[in-house]
Tab-separated table of C-alpha atoms (C1' of nucleotides) in Angstrom:
chain	number	residue	atom	x	y	z
A	1	UNK	CA	66.226	44.767	-63.436
A	2	UNK	CA	62.648	43.552	-63.748
A	3	UNK	CA	61.532	46.555	-62.318
A	4	UNK	CA	63.187	48.726	-65.283
A	5	UNK	CA	61.220	46.259	-67.469
A	6	UNK	CA	57.999	46.550	-66.070
A	7	UNK	CA	58.199	50.700	-66.255
A	8	UNK	CA	59.669	50.359	-69.717
A	9	UNK	CA	56.761	48.048	-70.771
A	10	UNK	CA	53.981	50.171	-68.871
A	11	UNK	CA	51.585	50.950	-71.681
A	12	UNK	CA	51.701	47.225	-72.468
A	13	UNK	CA	51.017	46.262	-68.818
A	14	UNK	CA	48.377	48.801	-68.438
A	15	UNK	CA	46.124	47.504	-71.302
A	16	UNK	CA	46.501	43.899	-70.723
A	17	UNK	CA	45.219	44.903	-66.945
A	18	UNK	CA	42.702	46.981	-68.451
A	19	UNK	CA	41.324	44.346	-70.704
A	20	UNK	CA	41.348	41.760	-68.122
A	21	UNK	CA	39.307	44.288	-65.677
A	22	UNK	CA	36.669	45.114	-68.125
A	23	UNK	CA	35.935	41.445	-68.555
A	24	UNK	CA	36.544	39.651	-65.057
A	25	UNK	CA	35.820	43.129	-62.440
A	26	UNK	CA	33.178	41.921	-60.053
A	27	UNK	CA	29.976	43.306	-59.756
A	28	UNK	CA	30.055	44.828	-56.147
A	29	UNK	CA	27.068	47.347	-54.728
A	30	UNK	CA	29.862	50.273	-54.574
A	31	UNK	CA	30.304	49.831	-58.389
A	32	UNK	CA	26.651	49.999	-59.387
A	33	UNK	CA	25.865	53.471	-60.159
A	34	UNK	CA	28.663	54.690	-58.196
A	35	UNK	CA	28.776	57.973	-56.563
A	36	UNK	CA	31.518	59.498	-53.963
A	37	UNK	CA	29.484	58.659	-51.108
A	38	UNK	CA	29.567	54.839	-51.874
A	39	UNK	CA	32.985	55.064	-52.239
A	40	UNK	CA	33.603	56.723	-49.396
A	41	UNK	CA	31.795	54.440	-47.571
A	42	UNK	CA	33.081	51.349	-48.942
A	43	UNK	CA	36.538	52.291	-48.598
A	44	UNK	CA	36.121	52.892	-44.837
A	45	UNK	CA	34.610	49.566	-44.406
A	46	UNK	CA	37.245	48.158	-46.712
A	47	UNK	CA	39.688	48.994	-44.407
A	48	UNK	CA	41.518	45.766	-43.393
A	49	UNK	CA	38.481	44.405	-44.050
A	50	UNK	CA	37.707	41.590	-46.684
A	51	UNK	CA	34.887	42.414	-49.448
A	52	UNK	CA	32.660	39.532	-48.652
A	53	UNK	CA	32.588	40.798	-44.986
A	54	UNK	CA	32.010	44.014	-45.794
A	55	UNK	CA	28.972	43.257	-48.542
A	56	UNK	CA	25.883	42.867	-45.817
A	57	UNK	CA	27.033	45.864	-43.752
A	58	UNK	CA	27.659	47.818	-46.901
A	59	UNK	CA	23.863	47.327	-48.250
A	60	UNK	CA	22.311	47.970	-44.583
A	61	UNK	CA	24.225	51.124	-44.136
A	62	UNK	CA	22.849	52.394	-48.009
A	63	UNK	CA	19.849	51.774	-47.078
A	64	UNK	CA	19.523	53.409	-43.465
A	65	UNK	CA	22.141	56.437	-44.296
A	66	UNK	CA	21.713	56.784	-48.154
A	67	UNK	CA	24.041	60.240	-48.288
A	68	UNK	CA	25.975	62.281	-46.409
A	69	UNK	CA	23.541	64.376	-45.287
A	70	UNK	CA	21.463	61.474	-43.662
A	71	UNK	CA	24.915	60.206	-41.959
A	72	UNK	CA	26.148	63.680	-40.528
A	73	UNK	CA	22.395	63.849	-39.404
A	74	UNK	CA	22.468	60.550	-37.828
A	75	UNK	CA	23.408	60.266	-33.588
A	76	UNK	CA	26.502	58.592	-33.071
A	77	UNK	CA	24.739	55.719	-31.420
A	78	UNK	CA	22.856	54.498	-34.568
A	79	UNK	CA	26.101	54.987	-36.540
A	80	UNK	CA	27.600	52.791	-34.121
A	81	UNK	CA	25.084	50.249	-34.327
A	82	UNK	CA	24.921	50.093	-38.227
A	83	UNK	CA	28.864	48.980	-37.540
A	84	UNK	CA	28.196	46.803	-34.596
A	85	UNK	CA	30.124	43.357	-35.588
A	86	UNK	CA	32.474	45.051	-38.588
A	87	UNK	CA	35.403	45.764	-35.982
A	88	UNK	CA	37.964	48.628	-35.746
A	89	UNK	CA	34.721	51.106	-34.551
A	90	UNK	CA	37.132	53.890	-34.889
A	91	UNK	CA	36.487	53.989	-38.395
A	92	UNK	CA	32.816	54.606	-37.720
A	93	UNK	CA	33.404	57.443	-35.464
A	94	UNK	CA	35.658	58.927	-38.046
A	95	UNK	CA	33.185	58.263	-41.019
A	96	UNK	CA	30.817	60.427	-38.873
A	97	UNK	CA	32.838	63.309	-38.562
A	98	UNK	CA	34.243	63.096	-41.872
A	99	UNK	CA	30.670	63.340	-43.347
A	100	UNK	CA	29.991	66.093	-40.921
A	101	UNK	CA	32.942	67.815	-42.116
A	102	UNK	CA	31.887	67.480	-45.720
A	103	UNK	CA	28.353	68.430	-45.646
A	104	UNK	CA	30.139	71.532	-44.117
A	105	UNK	CA	32.092	72.278	-47.191
A	106	UNK	CA	30.721	74.444	-50.249
A	107	UNK	CA	31.769	71.250	-51.836
A	108	UNK	CA	33.781	68.108	-51.287
A	109	UNK	CA	37.726	68.080	-51.960
A	110	UNK	CA	38.884	66.701	-55.233
A	111	UNK	CA	42.604	66.215	-54.442
A	112	UNK	CA	44.350	63.744	-52.052
A	113	UNK	CA	46.123	66.077	-50.531
A	114	UNK	CA	42.495	67.883	-49.020
A	115	UNK	CA	40.958	64.267	-48.542
A	116	UNK	CA	44.363	63.382	-46.153
A	117	UNK	CA	43.130	66.830	-43.950
A	118	UNK	CA	39.918	64.743	-43.128
A	119	UNK	CA	39.482	62.034	-40.086
A	120	UNK	CA	40.418	58.666	-41.128
A	121	UNK	CA	41.551	59.465	-44.324
A	122	UNK	CA	45.389	58.138	-44.991
A	123	UNK	CA	47.453	57.515	-48.242
A	124	UNK	CA	45.496	54.620	-49.458
A	125	UNK	CA	41.857	55.935	-48.730
A	126	UNK	CA	42.815	59.359	-50.250
A	127	UNK	CA	44.027	57.894	-53.487
A	128	UNK	CA	41.319	55.248	-53.861
A	129	UNK	CA	38.790	58.090	-53.420
A	130	UNK	CA	40.044	60.900	-55.421
A	131	UNK	CA	41.024	58.448	-58.102
A	132	UNK	CA	37.715	56.385	-58.483
A	133	UNK	CA	35.469	59.597	-57.717
A	134	UNK	CA	37.542	62.341	-59.626
A	135	UNK	CA	40.083	60.918	-61.954
A	136	UNK	CA	42.934	62.050	-59.689
A	137	UNK	CA	46.290	60.644	-60.510
A	138	UNK	CA	46.642	59.158	-57.553
A	139	UNK	CA	48.559	55.737	-56.994
A	140	UNK	CA	46.570	52.885	-54.453
A	141	UNK	CA	48.957	51.110	-52.457
A	142	UNK	CA	47.123	48.302	-50.252
A	143	UNK	CA	48.003	44.981	-49.419
A	144	UNK	CA	46.996	43.721	-52.755
A	145	UNK	CA	49.216	45.911	-54.730
A	146	UNK	CA	52.255	45.480	-52.268
A	147	UNK	CA	52.134	42.012	-53.225
A	148	UNK	CA	51.447	42.324	-56.990
A	149	UNK	CA	54.322	44.797	-57.269
A	150	UNK	CA	56.584	42.645	-55.157
A	151	UNK	CA	55.912	39.767	-57.179
A	152	UNK	CA	56.238	41.748	-60.669
A	153	UNK	CA	59.465	42.858	-59.363
A	154	UNK	CA	60.352	39.496	-57.528
A	155	UNK	CA	61.674	41.952	-54.820
A	156	UNK	CA	63.027	40.110	-52.003
A	157	UNK	CA	63.556	42.797	-49.871
A	158	UNK	CA	62.365	41.718	-46.144
A	159	UNK	CA	60.068	44.437	-44.941
A	160	UNK	CA	59.297	44.379	-41.003
A	161	UNK	CA	55.692	45.323	-41.548
A	162	UNK	CA	52.833	46.255	-44.138
A	163	UNK	CA	53.313	49.761	-43.817
A	164	UNK	CA	57.125	50.090	-44.811
A	165	UNK	CA	56.560	47.798	-47.677
A	166	UNK	CA	53.516	50.218	-48.910
A	167	UNK	CA	56.191	52.987	-48.808
A	168	UNK	CA	58.330	50.804	-50.898
A	169	UNK	CA	56.645	50.315	-53.371
A	170	UNK	CA	54.593	53.828	-53.977
A	171	UNK	CA	56.873	55.354	-56.872
A	172	UNK	CA	56.857	52.118	-58.634
A	173	UNK	CA	52.800	52.158	-58.382
A	174	UNK	CA	52.966	55.622	-59.463
A	175	UNK	CA	54.771	55.193	-62.168
A	176	UNK	CA	52.653	52.380	-63.433
A	177	UNK	CA	49.224	54.433	-63.309
A	178	UNK	CA	47.960	55.455	-66.741
A	179	UNK	CA	46.874	59.125	-66.793
A	180	UNK	CA	43.360	58.229	-68.342
A	181	UNK	CA	40.833	56.371	-65.759
A	182	UNK	CA	43.490	56.119	-62.909
A	183	UNK	CA	40.161	54.789	-60.612
A	184	UNK	CA	39.982	51.822	-62.897
A	185	UNK	CA	43.636	50.867	-63.054
A	186	UNK	CA	43.847	51.307	-59.388
A	187	UNK	CA	40.944	49.001	-58.553
A	188	UNK	CA	42.082	46.355	-61.623
A	189	UNK	CA	45.093	46.457	-59.590
A	190	UNK	CA	43.232	45.404	-56.241
A	191	UNK	CA	41.074	43.130	-58.037
A	192	UNK	CA	44.152	41.288	-59.396
A	193	UNK	CA	45.195	40.827	-56.165
A	194	UNK	CA	41.845	39.847	-54.381
A	195	UNK	CA	40.603	37.255	-57.131
A	196	UNK	CA	44.132	35.820	-59.009
A	197	UNK	CA	47.182	36.713	-57.250
A	198	UNK	CA	46.658	35.246	-53.942
A	199	UNK	CA	49.130	35.321	-50.558
A	200	UNK	CA	49.098	31.649	-51.260
A	201	UNK	CA	48.591	29.529	-54.360
A	202	UNK	CA	48.154	32.333	-57.053
A	203	UNK	CA	46.242	31.651	-60.090
A	204	UNK	CA	49.576	32.250	-62.221
A	205	UNK	CA	47.690	30.389	-65.234
A	206	UNK	CA	44.982	33.043	-65.729
A	207	UNK	CA	46.960	35.799	-64.644
A	208	UNK	CA	46.497	38.543	-67.348
A	209	UNK	CA	50.068	40.028	-66.637
A	210	UNK	CA	51.942	36.861	-66.109
A	211	UNK	CA	54.356	37.838	-69.128
A	212	UNK	CA	55.614	40.854	-67.035
A	213	UNK	CA	55.961	38.960	-63.614
A	214	UNK	CA	59.679	38.627	-62.829
A	215	UNK	CA	58.488	36.073	-59.703
A	216	UNK	CA	57.428	33.735	-62.001
A	217	UNK	CA	60.384	32.780	-63.131
A	218	UNK	CA	61.567	32.161	-60.064
A	219	UNK	CA	59.130	29.103	-59.765
A	220	UNK	CA	57.787	30.351	-56.244
A	221	UNK	CA	56.014	33.736	-56.494
A	222	UNK	CA	54.377	32.967	-52.873
A	223	UNK	CA	57.741	33.965	-51.661
A	224	UNK	CA	56.730	37.506	-52.246
A	225	UNK	CA	56.670	39.871	-50.805
A	226	UNK	CA	58.683	39.019	-47.464
A	227	UNK	CA	56.882	40.292	-44.400
A	228	UNK	CA	58.057	39.463	-40.853
A	229	UNK	CA	56.047	37.668	-39.067
A	230	UNK	CA	54.490	38.896	-36.144
A	231	UNK	CA	54.310	36.933	-33.004
A	232	UNK	CA	50.989	36.228	-31.279
A	233	UNK	CA	50.291	37.052	-27.397
A	234	UNK	CA	48.034	35.256	-25.535
A	235	UNK	CA	46.152	36.922	-22.873
A	236	UNK	CA	43.132	35.474	-20.647
A	237	UNK	CA	40.113	38.053	-19.722
A	238	UNK	CA	37.291	37.166	-17.327
A	239	UNK	CA	33.767	38.341	-17.546
A	240	UNK	CA	30.816	38.743	-15.438
A	241	UNK	CA	27.435	37.745	-16.553
A	242	UNK	CA	25.190	39.222	-13.688
A	243	UNK	CA	21.366	38.976	-14.221
A	244	UNK	CA	18.532	40.221	-12.580
A	245	UNK	CA	14.736	40.821	-12.573
A	246	UNK	CA	15.300	39.993	-16.360
A	247	UNK	CA	18.063	42.569	-17.130
A	248	UNK	CA	21.440	41.980	-17.830
A	249	UNK	CA	24.166	44.048	-16.673
A	250	UNK	CA	26.462	45.226	-19.486
A	251	UNK	CA	29.861	47.409	-19.438
A	252	UNK	CA	29.501	50.866	-21.582
A	253	UNK	CA	33.016	52.324	-22.611
A	254	UNK	CA	33.231	55.773	-22.227
A	255	UNK	CA	33.141	57.959	-24.855
A	256	UNK	CA	36.605	58.890	-24.767
A	257	UNK	CA	37.789	55.563	-24.341
A	258	UNK	CA	40.541	54.341	-26.446
A	259	UNK	CA	38.905	50.802	-27.379
A	260	UNK	CA	35.583	50.237	-28.497
A	261	UNK	CA	34.580	53.914	-27.134
A	262	UNK	CA	30.531	53.643	-26.481
A	263	UNK	CA	30.068	50.397	-26.866
A	264	UNK	CA	29.033	47.461	-24.393
A	265	UNK	CA	30.576	44.291	-23.121
A	266	UNK	CA	29.988	41.965	-20.506
A	267	UNK	CA	31.625	43.651	-17.502
A	268	UNK	CA	35.057	42.221	-16.167
A	269	UNK	CA	35.266	41.716	-12.659
A	270	UNK	CA	37.446	44.856	-11.856
A	271	UNK	CA	34.789	47.425	-13.278
A	272	UNK	CA	32.527	45.928	-10.690
A	273	UNK	CA	34.838	45.938	-7.826
A	274	UNK	CA	35.108	41.931	-7.508
A	275	UNK	CA	38.453	40.087	-8.068
A	276	UNK	CA	38.939	37.574	-10.631
A	277	UNK	CA	40.092	35.047	-8.685
A	278	UNK	CA	37.116	35.169	-5.665
A	279	UNK	CA	34.889	34.862	-8.763
A	280	UNK	CA	36.224	31.450	-9.656
A	281	UNK	CA	37.012	30.513	-6.188
A	282	UNK	CA	33.055	31.436	-5.342
A	283	UNK	CA	32.174	28.390	-7.216
A	284	UNK	CA	30.245	30.547	-9.684
A	285	UNK	CA	29.073	28.634	-13.090
A	286	UNK	CA	31.173	29.358	-16.088
A	287	UNK	CA	28.880	29.706	-18.699
A	288	UNK	CA	30.794	29.649	-21.549
A	289	UNK	CA	34.723	30.054	-22.828
A	290	UNK	CA	34.923	32.561	-26.300
A	291	UNK	CA	37.879	33.525	-27.957
A	292	UNK	CA	38.626	36.380	-29.903
A	293	UNK	CA	41.397	37.657	-31.784
A	294	UNK	CA	42.794	41.077	-32.988
A	295	UNK	CA	46.100	42.007	-34.274
A	296	UNK	CA	48.699	40.111	-32.016
A	297	UNK	CA	46.196	39.641	-29.303
A	298	UNK	CA	44.469	35.994	-28.736
A	299	UNK	CA	42.169	36.509	-26.095
A	300	UNK	CA	40.627	33.883	-24.302
A	301	UNK	CA	37.315	34.838	-22.318
A	302	UNK	CA	35.782	32.705	-19.699
A	303	UNK	CA	32.357	34.236	-18.784
A	304	UNK	CA	31.414	33.580	-15.060
A	305	UNK	CA	27.802	34.185	-13.153
A	306	UNK	CA	27.895	35.909	-10.825
A	307	UNK	CA	24.705	37.059	-8.136
A	308	UNK	CA	23.895	40.427	-7.308
A	309	UNK	CA	25.182	41.155	-3.666
A	310	UNK	CA	24.159	44.644	-1.925
A	311	UNK	CA	27.798	45.629	-2.357
A	312	UNK	CA	27.529	45.170	-6.180
A	313	UNK	CA	24.448	46.820	-6.189
A	314	UNK	CA	26.033	49.673	-4.791
A	315	UNK	CA	28.969	49.571	-7.069
A	316	UNK	CA	26.450	50.049	-9.989
A	317	UNK	CA	24.315	52.572	-8.963
A	318	UNK	CA	27.500	55.052	-8.335
A	319	UNK	CA	28.484	54.021	-12.211
A	320	UNK	CA	25.216	54.539	-14.039
A	321	UNK	CA	27.458	56.004	-17.134
A	322	UNK	CA	29.135	53.031	-17.641
A	323	UNK	CA	27.016	50.182	-15.571
A	324	UNK	CA	23.864	49.471	-17.412
A	325	UNK	CA	21.145	47.083	-16.662
A	326	UNK	CA	19.356	46.077	-20.286
A	327	UNK	CA	16.348	44.471	-20.414
A	328	UNK	CA	16.768	40.941	-22.004
A	329	UNK	CA	14.133	41.863	-24.767
A	330	UNK	CA	15.934	45.060	-25.569
A	331	UNK	CA	19.314	43.745	-26.034
A	332	UNK	CA	19.280	44.601	-29.590
A	333	UNK	CA	18.871	48.648	-28.945
A	334	UNK	CA	22.536	48.657	-27.682
A	335	UNK	CA	25.638	48.024	-29.171
A	336	UNK	CA	27.855	45.164	-28.278
A	337	UNK	CA	31.321	44.282	-29.721
A	338	UNK	CA	30.979	41.477	-32.298
A	339	UNK	CA	32.111	38.933	-30.254
A	340	UNK	CA	30.099	39.655	-26.977
A	341	UNK	CA	27.088	39.544	-29.279
A	342	UNK	CA	27.783	36.375	-30.570
A	343	UNK	CA	28.214	34.941	-26.948
A	344	UNK	CA	25.604	36.615	-25.296
A	345	UNK	CA	23.127	35.337	-28.012
A	346	UNK	CA	24.659	31.646	-27.865
A	347	UNK	CA	24.214	31.913	-23.831
A	348	UNK	CA	20.725	33.211	-23.800
A	349	UNK	CA	20.039	30.698	-26.753
A	350	UNK	CA	21.714	27.563	-25.115
A	351	UNK	CA	19.050	28.329	-21.697
A	352	UNK	CA	16.228	28.975	-23.528
A	353	UNK	CA	16.344	25.210	-25.165
A	354	UNK	CA	17.227	23.355	-21.660
A	355	UNK	CA	14.820	25.352	-19.578
A	356	UNK	CA	11.976	27.175	-21.840
A	357	UNK	CA	10.317	28.245	-18.794
A	358	UNK	CA	13.134	30.544	-17.182
A	359	UNK	CA	13.000	32.341	-20.439
A	360	UNK	CA	9.605	33.538	-20.428
A	361	UNK	CA	9.675	34.169	-16.391
A	362	UNK	CA	7.907	37.410	-16.205
A	363	UNK	CA	6.602	37.795	-19.675
A	364	UNK	CA	4.024	34.889	-19.766
A	365	UNK	CA	0.519	36.340	-20.027
B	1	DA	C1'	58.975	53.422	-35.870
B	2	DA	C1'	56.447	50.785	-33.233
B	3	DG	C1'	52.454	49.391	-31.236
B	4	DT	C1'	47.399	49.773	-31.416
B	5	DC	C1'	42.815	48.942	-32.932
B	6	DG	C1'	39.640	44.504	-28.531
B	7	DG	C1'	37.721	41.602	-36.333
B	8	DG	C1'	36.088	38.491	-39.276
B	9	DG	C1'	36.246	34.757	-43.076
B	10	DA	C1'	38.144	31.145	-45.183
B	11	DG	C1'	41.458	27.430	-45.749
C	1	DC	C1'	43.232	25.561	-35.694
C	2	DT	C1'	45.828	29.396	-39.229
C	3	DC	C1'	46.464	32.852	-42.419
C	4	DC	C1'	45.081	36.914	-44.712
C	5	DC	C1'	42.861	41.251	-45.820
C	6	DA	C1'	40.722	47.810	-50.043
C	7	DG	C1'	45.020	50.793	-43.207
C	8	DA	C1'	44.827	54.599	-39.512
C	9	DC	C1'	46.158	56.653	-35.462
C	10	DT	C1'	48.426	57.288	-31.134
C	11	DT	C1'	52.870	57.771	-28.788
DNA sequence: AAGTCGGGGAG
DNA sequence: CTCCCAGACTT
């Protein structure tokens, strides 16, 4: 019974982990002069996103919106712009709504249950925020913790997804949580997962809790946890590059759209009343091919140039909210999805290199 | 319970 | 290329 052994040696395990964490904790910006606001912002950004990716966004965000009041008072366009490229944009919208809810309260909630009522707060984030900021006895169960607990106990259960795995390890995580400094314990567990107990090639030789690990005895710690692989689906999308008078045509998703609400992307043919096939058959120039991935989709996007016809012009005039002409020198003022920001930048840079005169047309003295 | 969010980075 | 990641929300 590895699980029983681990719980029996709980105090010893906690001490070994805590001693390691004191010595090896990374210096991260949300750990310097920690505050509730920094903790909340970092936890939102870190949902499904690695520390390395978050770092520049976090710095920029704190600089622009230093506290709940500033965030609550900010227009949503500014919030989205600061989130541009980080992905999963509902996180930004939820964080914004959360800030407005928090400043409307006499004081921020202090329990996981109360935080769960706020937008964007699930079991993990509620436990992280309240244990770190208020010392609440709530155990975090994220991907790191699942991996560590599955290995400590050599649990060979086949989980269909990460949600069910988290649920399965919630009780053990709670049993291992010390009453003192639960926030540090939670962070130590995740730190161990991120810097030692890697998904592949775990650094067992430097693990502070190797002595408690049942998977080590099996000789194949990377076999745990057993998670069902997800199958990838390929998709193909055509995009339209329509430029006229130094302006680029972009499509803005509606505020209530399920995806990319209020964000801009290069329009799909359908949004312009065009047929994708006709566009390609028309012999229009293929400007670029890009790939993007999201969850189980691998999407290939072909960006075709299209001329501004009278019919297209009418269509654009009829949809002023979603089809917008953005001057090329003002593209920075709108928020694009990460991939489209990249591709638009690349296309413009390439053209500027091959035809320097075209890029400066109209703005030359 | 399953599907979706239209991501990004490192190996 | 592939795989993983400090999850939450909707249906």
